[in-house]
Coordinates of C-alpha atoms in Angstrom, one line a residue:
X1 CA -11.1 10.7 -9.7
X2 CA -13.5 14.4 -8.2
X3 CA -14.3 18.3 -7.8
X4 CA -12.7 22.1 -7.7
X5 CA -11.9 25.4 -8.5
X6 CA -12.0 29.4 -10.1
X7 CA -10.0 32.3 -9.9
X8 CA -9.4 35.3 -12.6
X9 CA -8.6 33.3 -15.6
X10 CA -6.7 36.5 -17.4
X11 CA -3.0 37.1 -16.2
X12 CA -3.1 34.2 -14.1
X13 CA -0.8 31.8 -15.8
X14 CA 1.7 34.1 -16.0
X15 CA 1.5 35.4 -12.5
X16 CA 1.4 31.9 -11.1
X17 CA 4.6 31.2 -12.7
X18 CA 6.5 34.3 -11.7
X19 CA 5.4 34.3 -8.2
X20 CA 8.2 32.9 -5.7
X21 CA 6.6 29.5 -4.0
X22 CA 8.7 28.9 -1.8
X23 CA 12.4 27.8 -0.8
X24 CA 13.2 26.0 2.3
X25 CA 10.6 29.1 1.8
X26 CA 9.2 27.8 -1.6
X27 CA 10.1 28.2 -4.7
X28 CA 8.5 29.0 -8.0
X29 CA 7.5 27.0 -10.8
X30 CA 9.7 29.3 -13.3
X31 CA 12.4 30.3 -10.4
X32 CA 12.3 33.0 -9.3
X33 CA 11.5 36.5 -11.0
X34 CA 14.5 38.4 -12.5
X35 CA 15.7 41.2 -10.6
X36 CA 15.9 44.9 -12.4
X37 CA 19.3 46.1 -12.4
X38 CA 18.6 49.2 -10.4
X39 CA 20.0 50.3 -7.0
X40 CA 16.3 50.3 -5.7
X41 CA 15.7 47.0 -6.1
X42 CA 18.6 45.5 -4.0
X43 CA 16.6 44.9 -1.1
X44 CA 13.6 43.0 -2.4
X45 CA 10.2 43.5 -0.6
X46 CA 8.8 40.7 1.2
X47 CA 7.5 37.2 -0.4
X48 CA 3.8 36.7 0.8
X49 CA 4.5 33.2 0.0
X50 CA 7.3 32.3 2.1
X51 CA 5.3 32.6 5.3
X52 CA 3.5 28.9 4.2
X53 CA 7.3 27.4 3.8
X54 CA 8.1 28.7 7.3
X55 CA 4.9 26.7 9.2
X56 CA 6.0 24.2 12.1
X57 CA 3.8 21.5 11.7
X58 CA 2.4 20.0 14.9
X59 CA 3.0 16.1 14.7
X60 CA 1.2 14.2 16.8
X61 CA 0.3 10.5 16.6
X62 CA -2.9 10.4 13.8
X63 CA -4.4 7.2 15.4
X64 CA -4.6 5.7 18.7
X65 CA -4.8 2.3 17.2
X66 CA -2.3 2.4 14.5
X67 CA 1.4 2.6 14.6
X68 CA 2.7 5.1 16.9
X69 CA 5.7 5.8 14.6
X70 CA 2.8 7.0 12.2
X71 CA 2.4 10.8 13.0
X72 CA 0.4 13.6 11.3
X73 CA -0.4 17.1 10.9
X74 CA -2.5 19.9 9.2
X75 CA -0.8 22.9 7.6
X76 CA -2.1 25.7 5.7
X77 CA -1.8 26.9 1.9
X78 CA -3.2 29.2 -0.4
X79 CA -6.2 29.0 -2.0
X80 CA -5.1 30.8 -5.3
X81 CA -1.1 31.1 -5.4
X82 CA -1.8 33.9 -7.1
X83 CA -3.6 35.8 -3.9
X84 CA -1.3 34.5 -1.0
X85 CA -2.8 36.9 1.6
X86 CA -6.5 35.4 0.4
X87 CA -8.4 32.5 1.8
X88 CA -6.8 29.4 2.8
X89 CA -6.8 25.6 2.7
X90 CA -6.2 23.3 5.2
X91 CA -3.6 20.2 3.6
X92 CA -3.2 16.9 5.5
X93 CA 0.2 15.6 6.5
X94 CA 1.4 12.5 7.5
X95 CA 5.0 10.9 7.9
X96 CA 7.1 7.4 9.0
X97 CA 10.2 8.9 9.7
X98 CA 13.8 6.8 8.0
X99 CA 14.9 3.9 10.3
X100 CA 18.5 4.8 10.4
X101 CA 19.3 8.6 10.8
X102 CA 22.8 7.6 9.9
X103 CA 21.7 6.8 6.1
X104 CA 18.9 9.3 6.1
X105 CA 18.6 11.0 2.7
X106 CA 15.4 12.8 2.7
X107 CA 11.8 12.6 2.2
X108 CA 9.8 10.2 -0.3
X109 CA 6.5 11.6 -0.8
X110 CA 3.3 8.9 -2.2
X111 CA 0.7 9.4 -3.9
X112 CA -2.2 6.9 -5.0
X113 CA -3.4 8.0 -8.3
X114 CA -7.0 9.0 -8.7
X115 CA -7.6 12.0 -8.6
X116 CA -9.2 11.6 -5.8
X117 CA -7.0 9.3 -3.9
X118 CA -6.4 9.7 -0.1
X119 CA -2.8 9.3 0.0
X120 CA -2.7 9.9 4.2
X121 CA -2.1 6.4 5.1
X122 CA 0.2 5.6 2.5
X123 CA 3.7 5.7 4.9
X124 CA 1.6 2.8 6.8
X125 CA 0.4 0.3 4.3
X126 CA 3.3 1.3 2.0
X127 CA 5.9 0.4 4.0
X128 CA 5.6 -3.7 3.9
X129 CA 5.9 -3.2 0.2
X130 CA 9.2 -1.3 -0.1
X131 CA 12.6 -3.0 0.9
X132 CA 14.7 -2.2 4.1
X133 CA 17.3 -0.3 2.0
X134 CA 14.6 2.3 0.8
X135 CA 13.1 2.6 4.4
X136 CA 16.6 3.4 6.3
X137 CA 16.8 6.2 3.8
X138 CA 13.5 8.4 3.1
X139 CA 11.1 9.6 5.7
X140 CA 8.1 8.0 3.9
X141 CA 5.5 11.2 3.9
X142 CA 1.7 10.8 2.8
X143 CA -0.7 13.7 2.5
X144 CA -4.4 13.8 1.1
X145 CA -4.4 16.2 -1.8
X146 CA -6.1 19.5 -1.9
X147 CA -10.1 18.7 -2.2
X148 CA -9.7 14.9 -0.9
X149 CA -9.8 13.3 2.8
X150 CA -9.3 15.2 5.5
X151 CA -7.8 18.3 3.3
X152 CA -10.4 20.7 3.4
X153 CA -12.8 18.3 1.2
X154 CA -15.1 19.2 -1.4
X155 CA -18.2 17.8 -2.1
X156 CA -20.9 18.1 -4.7
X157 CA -24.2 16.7 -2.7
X158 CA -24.3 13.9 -5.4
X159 CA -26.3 11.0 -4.3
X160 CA -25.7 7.2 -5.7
X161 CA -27.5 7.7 -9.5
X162 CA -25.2 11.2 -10.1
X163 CA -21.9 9.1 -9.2
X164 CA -22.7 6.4 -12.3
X165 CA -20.8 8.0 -14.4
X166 CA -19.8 4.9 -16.6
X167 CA -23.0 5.4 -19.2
X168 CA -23.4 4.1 -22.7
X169 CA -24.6 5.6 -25.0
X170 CA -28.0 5.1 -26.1
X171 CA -30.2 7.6 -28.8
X172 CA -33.1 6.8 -26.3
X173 CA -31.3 8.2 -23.4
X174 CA -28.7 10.6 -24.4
X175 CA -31.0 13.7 -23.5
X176 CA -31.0 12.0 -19.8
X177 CA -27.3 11.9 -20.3
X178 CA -26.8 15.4 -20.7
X179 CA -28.9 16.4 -18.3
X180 CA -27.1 14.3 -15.7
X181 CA -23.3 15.7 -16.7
X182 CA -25.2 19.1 -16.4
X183 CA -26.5 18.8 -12.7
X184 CA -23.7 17.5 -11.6
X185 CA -21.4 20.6 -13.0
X186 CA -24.2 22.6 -11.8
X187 CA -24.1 21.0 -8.5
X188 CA -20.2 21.2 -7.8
X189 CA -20.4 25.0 -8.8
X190 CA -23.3 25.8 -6.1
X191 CA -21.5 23.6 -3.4
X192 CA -18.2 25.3 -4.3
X193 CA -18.0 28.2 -6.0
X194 CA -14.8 29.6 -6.6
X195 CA -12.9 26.9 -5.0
X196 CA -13.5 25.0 -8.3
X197 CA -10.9 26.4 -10.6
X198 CA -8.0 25.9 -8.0
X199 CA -8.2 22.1 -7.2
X200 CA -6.2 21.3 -10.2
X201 CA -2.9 19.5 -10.6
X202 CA -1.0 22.6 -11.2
X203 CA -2.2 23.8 -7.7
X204 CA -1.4 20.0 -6.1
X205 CA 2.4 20.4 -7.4
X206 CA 2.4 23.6 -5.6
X207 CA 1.4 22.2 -2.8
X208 CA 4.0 19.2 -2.6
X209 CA 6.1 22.8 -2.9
X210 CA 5.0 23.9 0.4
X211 CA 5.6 20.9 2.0
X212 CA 8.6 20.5 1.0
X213 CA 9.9 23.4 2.2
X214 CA 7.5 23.2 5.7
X215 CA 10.0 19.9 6.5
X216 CA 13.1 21.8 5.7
X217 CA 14.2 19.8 2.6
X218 CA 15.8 21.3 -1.0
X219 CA 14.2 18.1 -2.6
X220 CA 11.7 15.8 -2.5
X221 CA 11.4 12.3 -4.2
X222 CA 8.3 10.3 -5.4
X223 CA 6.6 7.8 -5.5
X224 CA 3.5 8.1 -7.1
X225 CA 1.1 5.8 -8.9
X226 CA -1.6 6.0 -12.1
X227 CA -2.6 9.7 -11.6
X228 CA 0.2 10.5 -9.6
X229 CA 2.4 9.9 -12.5
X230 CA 1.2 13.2 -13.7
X231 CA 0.7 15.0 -10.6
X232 CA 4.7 13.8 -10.3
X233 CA 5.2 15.2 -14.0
X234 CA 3.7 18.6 -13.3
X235 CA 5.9 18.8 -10.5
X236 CA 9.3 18.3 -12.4
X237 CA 7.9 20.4 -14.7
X238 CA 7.1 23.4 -11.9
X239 CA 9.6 22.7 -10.1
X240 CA 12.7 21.1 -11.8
X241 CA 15.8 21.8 -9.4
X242 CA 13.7 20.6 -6.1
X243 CA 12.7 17.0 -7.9
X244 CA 15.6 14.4 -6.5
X245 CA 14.1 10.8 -7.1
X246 CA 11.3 10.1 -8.9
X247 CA 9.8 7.1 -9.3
X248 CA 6.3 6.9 -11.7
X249 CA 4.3 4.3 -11.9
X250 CA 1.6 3.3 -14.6
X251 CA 1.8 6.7 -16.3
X252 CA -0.4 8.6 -17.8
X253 CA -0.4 10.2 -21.0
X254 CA 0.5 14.0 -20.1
X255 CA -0.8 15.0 -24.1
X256 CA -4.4 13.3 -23.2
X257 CA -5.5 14.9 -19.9
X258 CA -8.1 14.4 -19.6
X259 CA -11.1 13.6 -21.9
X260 CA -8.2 11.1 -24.0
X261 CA -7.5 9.3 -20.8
X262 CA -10.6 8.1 -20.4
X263 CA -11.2 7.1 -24.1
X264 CA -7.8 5.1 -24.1
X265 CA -9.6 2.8 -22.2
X266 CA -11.8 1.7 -24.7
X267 CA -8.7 1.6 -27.5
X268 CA -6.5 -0.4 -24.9
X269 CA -9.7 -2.9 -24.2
X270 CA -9.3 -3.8 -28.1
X271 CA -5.9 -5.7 -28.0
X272 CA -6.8 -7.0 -24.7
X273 CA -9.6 -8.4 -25.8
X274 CA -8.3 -9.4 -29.0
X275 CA -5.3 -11.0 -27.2
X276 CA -7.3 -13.1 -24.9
X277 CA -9.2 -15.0 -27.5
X278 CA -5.8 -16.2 -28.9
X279 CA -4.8 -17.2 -25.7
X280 CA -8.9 -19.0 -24.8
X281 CA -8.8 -20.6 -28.4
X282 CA -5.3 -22.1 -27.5
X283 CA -7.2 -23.6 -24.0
X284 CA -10.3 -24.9 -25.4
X285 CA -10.4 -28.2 -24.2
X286 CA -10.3 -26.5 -20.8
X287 CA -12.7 -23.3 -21.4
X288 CA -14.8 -24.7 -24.2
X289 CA -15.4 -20.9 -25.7
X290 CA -14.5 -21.8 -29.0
X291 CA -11.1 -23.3 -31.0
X292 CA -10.2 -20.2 -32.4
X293 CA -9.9 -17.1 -31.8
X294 CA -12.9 -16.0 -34.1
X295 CA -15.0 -18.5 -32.3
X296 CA -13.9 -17.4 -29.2
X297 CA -15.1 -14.1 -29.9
X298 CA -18.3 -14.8 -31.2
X299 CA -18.8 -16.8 -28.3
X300 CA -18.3 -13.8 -25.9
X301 CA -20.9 -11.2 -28.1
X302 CA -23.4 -14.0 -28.2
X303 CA -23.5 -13.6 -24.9
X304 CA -24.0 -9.6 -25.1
X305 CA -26.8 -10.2 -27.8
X306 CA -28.3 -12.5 -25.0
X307 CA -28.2 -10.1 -22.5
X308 CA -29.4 -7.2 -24.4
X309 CA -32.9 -9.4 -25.5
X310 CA -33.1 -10.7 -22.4
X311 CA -31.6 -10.2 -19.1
X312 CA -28.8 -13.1 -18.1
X313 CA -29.1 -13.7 -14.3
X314 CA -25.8 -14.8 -12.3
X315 CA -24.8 -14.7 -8.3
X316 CA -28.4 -12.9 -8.3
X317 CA -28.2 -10.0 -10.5
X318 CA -29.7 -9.5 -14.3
X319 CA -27.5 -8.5 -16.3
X320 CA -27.9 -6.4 -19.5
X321 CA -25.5 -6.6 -22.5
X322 CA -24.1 -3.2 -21.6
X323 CA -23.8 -4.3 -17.7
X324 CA -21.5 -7.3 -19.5
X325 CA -19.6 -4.9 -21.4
X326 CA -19.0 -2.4 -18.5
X327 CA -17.9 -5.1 -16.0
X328 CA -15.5 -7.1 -18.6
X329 CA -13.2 -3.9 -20.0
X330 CA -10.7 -4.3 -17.7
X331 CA -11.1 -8.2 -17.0
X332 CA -10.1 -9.1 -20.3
X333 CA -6.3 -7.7 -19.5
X334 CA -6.2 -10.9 -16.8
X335 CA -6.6 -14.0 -19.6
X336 CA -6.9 -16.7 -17.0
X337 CA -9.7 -14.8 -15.4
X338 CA -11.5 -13.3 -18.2
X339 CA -11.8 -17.1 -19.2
X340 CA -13.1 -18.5 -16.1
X341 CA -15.4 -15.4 -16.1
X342 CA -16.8 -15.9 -19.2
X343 CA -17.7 -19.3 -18.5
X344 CA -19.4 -18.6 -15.5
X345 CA -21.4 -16.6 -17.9
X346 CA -21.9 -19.2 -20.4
X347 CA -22.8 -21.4 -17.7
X348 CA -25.5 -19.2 -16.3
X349 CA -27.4 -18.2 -19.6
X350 CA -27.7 -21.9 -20.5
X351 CA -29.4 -22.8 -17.1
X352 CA -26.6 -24.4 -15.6
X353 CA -25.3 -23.4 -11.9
X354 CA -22.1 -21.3 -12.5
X355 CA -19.1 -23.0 -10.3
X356 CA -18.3 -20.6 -8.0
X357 CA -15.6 -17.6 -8.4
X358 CA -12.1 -18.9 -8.2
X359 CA -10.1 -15.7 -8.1
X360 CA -10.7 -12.0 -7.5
X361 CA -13.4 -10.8 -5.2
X362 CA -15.4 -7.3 -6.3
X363 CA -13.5 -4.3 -6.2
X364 CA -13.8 -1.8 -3.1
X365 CA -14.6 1.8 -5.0
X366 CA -11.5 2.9 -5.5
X367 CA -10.1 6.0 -7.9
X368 CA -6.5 3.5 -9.0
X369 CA -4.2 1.0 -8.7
X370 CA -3.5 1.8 -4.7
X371 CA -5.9 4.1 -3.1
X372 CA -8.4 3.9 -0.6
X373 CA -10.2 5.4 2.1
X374 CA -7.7 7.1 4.8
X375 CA -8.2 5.4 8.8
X376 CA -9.0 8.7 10.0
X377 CA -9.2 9.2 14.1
X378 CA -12.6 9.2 15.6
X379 CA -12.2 12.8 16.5
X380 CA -11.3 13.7 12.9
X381 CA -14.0 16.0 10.5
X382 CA -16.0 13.4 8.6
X383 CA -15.6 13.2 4.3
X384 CA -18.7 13.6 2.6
X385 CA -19.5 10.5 0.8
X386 CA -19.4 11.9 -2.6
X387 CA -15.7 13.1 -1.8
X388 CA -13.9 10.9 -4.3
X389 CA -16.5 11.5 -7.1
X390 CA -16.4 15.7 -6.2
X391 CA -12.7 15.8 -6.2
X392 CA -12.3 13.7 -9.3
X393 CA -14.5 16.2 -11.4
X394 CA -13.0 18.7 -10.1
X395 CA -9.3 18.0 -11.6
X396 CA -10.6 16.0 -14.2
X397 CA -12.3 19.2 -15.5
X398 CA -10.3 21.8 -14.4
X399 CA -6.8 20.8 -15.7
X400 CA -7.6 21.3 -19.1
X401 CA -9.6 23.6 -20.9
X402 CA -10.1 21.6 -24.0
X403 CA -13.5 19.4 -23.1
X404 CA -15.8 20.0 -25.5
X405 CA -18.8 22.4 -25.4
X406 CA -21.3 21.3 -27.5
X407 CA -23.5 17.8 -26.5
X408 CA -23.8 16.8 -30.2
X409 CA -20.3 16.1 -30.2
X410 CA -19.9 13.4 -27.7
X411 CA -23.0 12.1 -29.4
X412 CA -20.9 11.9 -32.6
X413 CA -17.7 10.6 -30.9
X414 CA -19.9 7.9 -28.4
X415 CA -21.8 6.8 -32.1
X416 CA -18.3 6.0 -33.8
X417 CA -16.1 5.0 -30.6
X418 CA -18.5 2.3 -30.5
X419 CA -17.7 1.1 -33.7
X420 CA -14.2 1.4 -33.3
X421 CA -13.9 0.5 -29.7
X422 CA -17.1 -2.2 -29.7
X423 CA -16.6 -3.2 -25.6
X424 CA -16.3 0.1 -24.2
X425 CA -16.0 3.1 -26.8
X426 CA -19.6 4.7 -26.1
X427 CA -19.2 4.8 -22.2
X428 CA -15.4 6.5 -22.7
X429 CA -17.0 8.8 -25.3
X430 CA -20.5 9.5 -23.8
X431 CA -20.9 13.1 -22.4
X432 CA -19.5 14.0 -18.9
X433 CA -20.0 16.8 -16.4
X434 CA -16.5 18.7 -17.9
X435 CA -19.1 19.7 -21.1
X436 CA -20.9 22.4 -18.2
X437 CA -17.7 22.6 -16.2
X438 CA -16.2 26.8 -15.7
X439 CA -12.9 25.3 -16.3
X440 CA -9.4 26.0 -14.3
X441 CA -7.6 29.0 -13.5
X442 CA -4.4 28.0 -15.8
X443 CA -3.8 26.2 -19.2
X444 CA -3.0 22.7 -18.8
X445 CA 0.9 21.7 -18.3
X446 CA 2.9 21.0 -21.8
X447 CA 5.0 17.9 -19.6
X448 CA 8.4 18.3 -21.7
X449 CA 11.3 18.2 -19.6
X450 CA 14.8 16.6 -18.9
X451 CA 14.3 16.0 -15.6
X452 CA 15.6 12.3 -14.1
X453 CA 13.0 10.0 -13.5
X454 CA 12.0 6.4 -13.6
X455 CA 9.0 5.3 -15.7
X456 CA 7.3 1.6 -14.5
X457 CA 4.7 0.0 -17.0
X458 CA 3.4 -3.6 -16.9
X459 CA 2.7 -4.6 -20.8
X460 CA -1.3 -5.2 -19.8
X461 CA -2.4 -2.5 -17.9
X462 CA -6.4 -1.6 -17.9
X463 CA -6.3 1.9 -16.7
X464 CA -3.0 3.3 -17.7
X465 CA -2.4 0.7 -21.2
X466 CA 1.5 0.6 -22.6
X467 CA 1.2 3.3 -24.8
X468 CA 0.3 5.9 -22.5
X469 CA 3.1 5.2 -20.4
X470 CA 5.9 5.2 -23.5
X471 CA 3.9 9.1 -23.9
X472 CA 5.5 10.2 -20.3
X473 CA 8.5 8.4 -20.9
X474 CA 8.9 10.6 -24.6
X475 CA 7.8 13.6 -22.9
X476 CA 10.6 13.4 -20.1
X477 CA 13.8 13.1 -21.8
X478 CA 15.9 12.5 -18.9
X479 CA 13.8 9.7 -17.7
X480 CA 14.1 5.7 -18.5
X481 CA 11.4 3.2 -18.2
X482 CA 10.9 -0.3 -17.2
X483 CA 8.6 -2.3 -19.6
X484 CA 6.8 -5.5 -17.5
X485 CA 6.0 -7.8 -20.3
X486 CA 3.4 -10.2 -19.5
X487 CA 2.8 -7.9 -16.3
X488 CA -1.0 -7.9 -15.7
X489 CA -2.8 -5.0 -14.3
X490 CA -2.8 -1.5 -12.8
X491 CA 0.5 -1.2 -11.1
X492 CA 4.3 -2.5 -10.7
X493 CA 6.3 -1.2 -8.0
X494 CA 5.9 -3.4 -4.6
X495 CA 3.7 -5.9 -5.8
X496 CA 6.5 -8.7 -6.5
X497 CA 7.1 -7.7 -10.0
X498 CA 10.6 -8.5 -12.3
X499 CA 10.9 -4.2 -12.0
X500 CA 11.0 -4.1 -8.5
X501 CA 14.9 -4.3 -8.1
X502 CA 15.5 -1.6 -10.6
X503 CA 13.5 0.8 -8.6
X504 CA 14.5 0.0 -5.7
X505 CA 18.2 0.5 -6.7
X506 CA 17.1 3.8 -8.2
X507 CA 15.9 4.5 -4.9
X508 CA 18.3 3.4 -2.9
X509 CA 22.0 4.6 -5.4
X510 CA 20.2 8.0 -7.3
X511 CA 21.5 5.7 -10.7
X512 CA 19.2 5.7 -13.2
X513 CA 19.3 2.4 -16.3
X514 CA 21.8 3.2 -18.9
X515 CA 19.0 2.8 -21.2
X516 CA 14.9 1.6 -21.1
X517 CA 14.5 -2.0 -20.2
X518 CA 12.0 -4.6 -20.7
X519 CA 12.0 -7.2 -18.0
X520 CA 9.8 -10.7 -18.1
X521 CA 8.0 -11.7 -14.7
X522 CA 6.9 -15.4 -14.8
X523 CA 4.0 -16.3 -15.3
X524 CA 2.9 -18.0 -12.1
X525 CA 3.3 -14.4 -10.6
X526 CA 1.5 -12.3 -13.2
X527 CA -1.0 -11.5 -10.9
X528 CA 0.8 -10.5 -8.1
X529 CA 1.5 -7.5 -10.1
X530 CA -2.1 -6.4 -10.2
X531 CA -2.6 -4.0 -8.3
X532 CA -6.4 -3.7 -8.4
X533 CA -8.2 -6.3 -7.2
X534 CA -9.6 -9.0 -9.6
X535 CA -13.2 -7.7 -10.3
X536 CA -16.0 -10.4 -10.3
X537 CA -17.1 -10.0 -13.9
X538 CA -19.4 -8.5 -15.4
X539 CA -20.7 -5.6 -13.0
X540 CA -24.2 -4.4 -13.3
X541 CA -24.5 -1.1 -14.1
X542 CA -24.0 1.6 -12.9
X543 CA -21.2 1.4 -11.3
X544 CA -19.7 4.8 -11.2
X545 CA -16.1 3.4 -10.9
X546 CA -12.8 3.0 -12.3
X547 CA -10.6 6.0 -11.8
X548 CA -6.5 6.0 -13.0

């Protein structure tokens, strides 16, 4: 997730809306303005917007060594919508064009959730994943979002300790806390300025605007992934006559950006956890954690008591009872390796030599389910390392305005979440840099439409659980969703999964279910449809990962 924005807060909103962003020029998120029935105002004066839907992108191959079908290009777009004629941003395109021009439909744009993702590469490594039928049809068109990769990045100057964000909370070390959220807010503001209020969603869904209309298309479709789901949502929302296909998977909670989304990791980690002692209990003469479920429990926090008196050592790190908490949140959603985890644990603690890691190898530092680091040429400007960290502050913050002000309040909420929420509710409560953030140019966006869309969810999903997926699927009335049960991880679509065929034929025919559908994948493929890669638990902290 990372860092942007700032712009006159005052008649903004409404200005934003009513300007025209473009057409095959660009259009408006409200349409465009009403015109006065006067004789005057027959001939309307010139849109300073429609000059960013007219640009003819220069595509050229974007690395020597990669596919030569794979071609990108930079265009340009507003800072602030609202001042088209003021300073602008570059925005990084890239494209597979449709393998048959015969069934050509249009373009399928990606995104990789984060925010903070680098979505450039997507048309490369997405390709494998979707079928032939899907690829004869839609040029396949990545781009980096405003703020991230090679689109006019931001960056904050944090080094390694300001990036841990993952913190619990502690009385002891609280005031340290809040003096880390505040010099990072304070640090993104300096390196930024007024950029900061304009690398929001809102601004992202304008710019999928622009691009449409820069390739010539009345519509787009989607593909888009954890935060993409929203940044997809905004966009039917904005924009609801240029949305064809849209496909959303793990989905976000629109009602919850953004503080909620990060504290319904701790309430999702609760059934996890609570379903994988069940399932340890009913495998005891294989684990050995315990015969039931109660046991199995009490076998895990034994081990976090440990930890917390005295460091447990395993693969060469000491690990703390919080570093176990931390690492284990989203394990628990994978039962089979959550157990073998846990015994390698056990193992270690009472002086015996864990057997090495079966499955899963640690996770790369990645902001969701798909991202990752674009292949950029050797010629290309260089992303500052904090990039991903900058530009997920930056929405994260910005989006909403409704982060709270005052410190003593995530002291209150970190105290009681970790009652509630004992694995993880004091490091998705604990402070974070939005309490010293300026906060975005615009309200958030109320997501409540009746736009056509198709909603994947696996049952078990760490960074986007069920619930806040049935949330999108409520809030877009024209949409149907897919419900994985059994499905394991952060998410669905590509990845070998019982909803693959649905989307696909969404894709492929425009038709949408008759009604939602739950589907089952077996068992002996459950994993294929995680999306994240297994992480080696527990982690030691801190981490400063684990983005939507």
């Amino acid at each position: 997730m990372r860092s942007r924005r700032t712009a006159p807060a005052v008649a903004l909103g409404a200005i934003a809306t009513l300007l025209p962003v473009l057409t095959p020029a660009v259009a408006s998120a409200a349409g465009p303005a009403p015109r006065a029935a006067t004789a005057t105002t027959a001939t309307p004066s010139p849109d300073p917007l429609a000059r960013y839907g007219r640009q003819k992108p220069r595509w050229s191959r974007c690395d020597a060594e990669g596919p030569a079908e794979y071609e990108c290009a930079t265009i340009e777009v507003p800072l602030d919508y609202a001042r088209p004629n003021g300073r602008t941003l570059d925005l990084a395109v890239s494209r597979t064009k449709a393998t048959s021009a015969r069934d050509r439909r249009g373009v399928l744009l990606l995104n990789p959730g984060g925010p903070g993702g680098s979505g450039l590469d997507m048309p490369v490594w997405m390709a494998p994943m979707l079928s032939d039928d899907v690829r004869k049809r839609y040029d396949l068109i990545g781009f980096d979002p405003r703020g991230v990769g090679r689109s006019s990045p931001v960056s904050c100057g944090l080094n390694d300790a300001e990036t841990a964000w993952q913190r619990p909370y502690k009385a002891a070390t609280f005031k340290r806390d809040v003096q880390w959220a505040r010099t990072v807010a304070e640090k993104c503001r300096a390196r930024n300025g007024a950029v900061l209020s304009h690398l929001t969603t809102r601004d992202t869904a304008r710019d999928m605007d622009v691009i449409r209309a820069v390739l010539g298309e009345k519509k787009i479709s989607y593909l888009g992934y954890s935060y993409g789901t929203y940044l997809g949502a905004v966009y039917t929302q904005m924009f609801p006559k240029r949305a064809d296909r849209f496909v959303l998977d793990s989905a976000v909670d629109p009602e919850r950006i953004w503080r909620g989304m990060i504290r319904i990791w701790a309430e999702g980690a609760e059934p996890a956890f609570t379903r994988w002692t069940g399932w340890a209990a009913e495998r005891n003469a294989t684990y050995g954690l315990g015969a039931t479920p109660a046991e199995v429990g009490a076998t895990f926090w034994a081990l976090v008591a440990r930890a917390d008196r005295e460091p447990i050592e395993l693969d060469g790190v000491a690990l703390t009872g919080d570093d176990i908490r931390l690492g284990s949140r989203a394990v628990f959603f994978d039962v089979a390796y959550a157990a073998e985890a846990v015994v390698r644990l056990k193992d270690a603690a009472e002086g015996r030599t864990p057997a090495p890691a079966r499955r899963g190898t640690p996770p790369a530092p990645v902001p969701s389910a798909f991202a990752r680091a674009a292949d950029a040429p050797a010629d290309a400007p260089a992303v500052p390392a904090d990039n991903m960290d900058a530009a997920f502050w930056s929405v994260v913050c910005a989006d909403t305005r409704a982060w709270p002000r005052d410190p003593e309040r995530y002291r209150r909420d970190a105290i009681r979440d970790k009652r509630r929420y004992p694995l993880y509710g004091d490091f998705a409560s604990n402070i974070k840099p939005c309490a010293f953030w300026r906060g975005g140019a615009e309200p958030a966006t109320e997501v409540n439409n009746s736009v056509a869309a198709l909603v994947l969810q696996n049952e078990w999903d760490s960074q986007t659980p069920l619930a806040s997926g049935q949330r999108l699927r409520r809030a877009m009335k024209g949409a149907r969703m897919v419900t994985v049960l059994g499905g394991q991880g952060h998410g669905v679509y590509g990845l070998g999964s019982c909803a693959d065929a649905t989307a696909t034929a969404y894709l492929v025919t425009g038709r949408l279910p008759a009604g939602d559908l739950t589907c089952r994948t077996p068992a002996d493929q459950a994993h294929r449809s995680t999306g994240l890669p297994l992480p080696t638990l527990p982690q030691r902290l801190p981490i400063g990962q684990g983005r939507f």
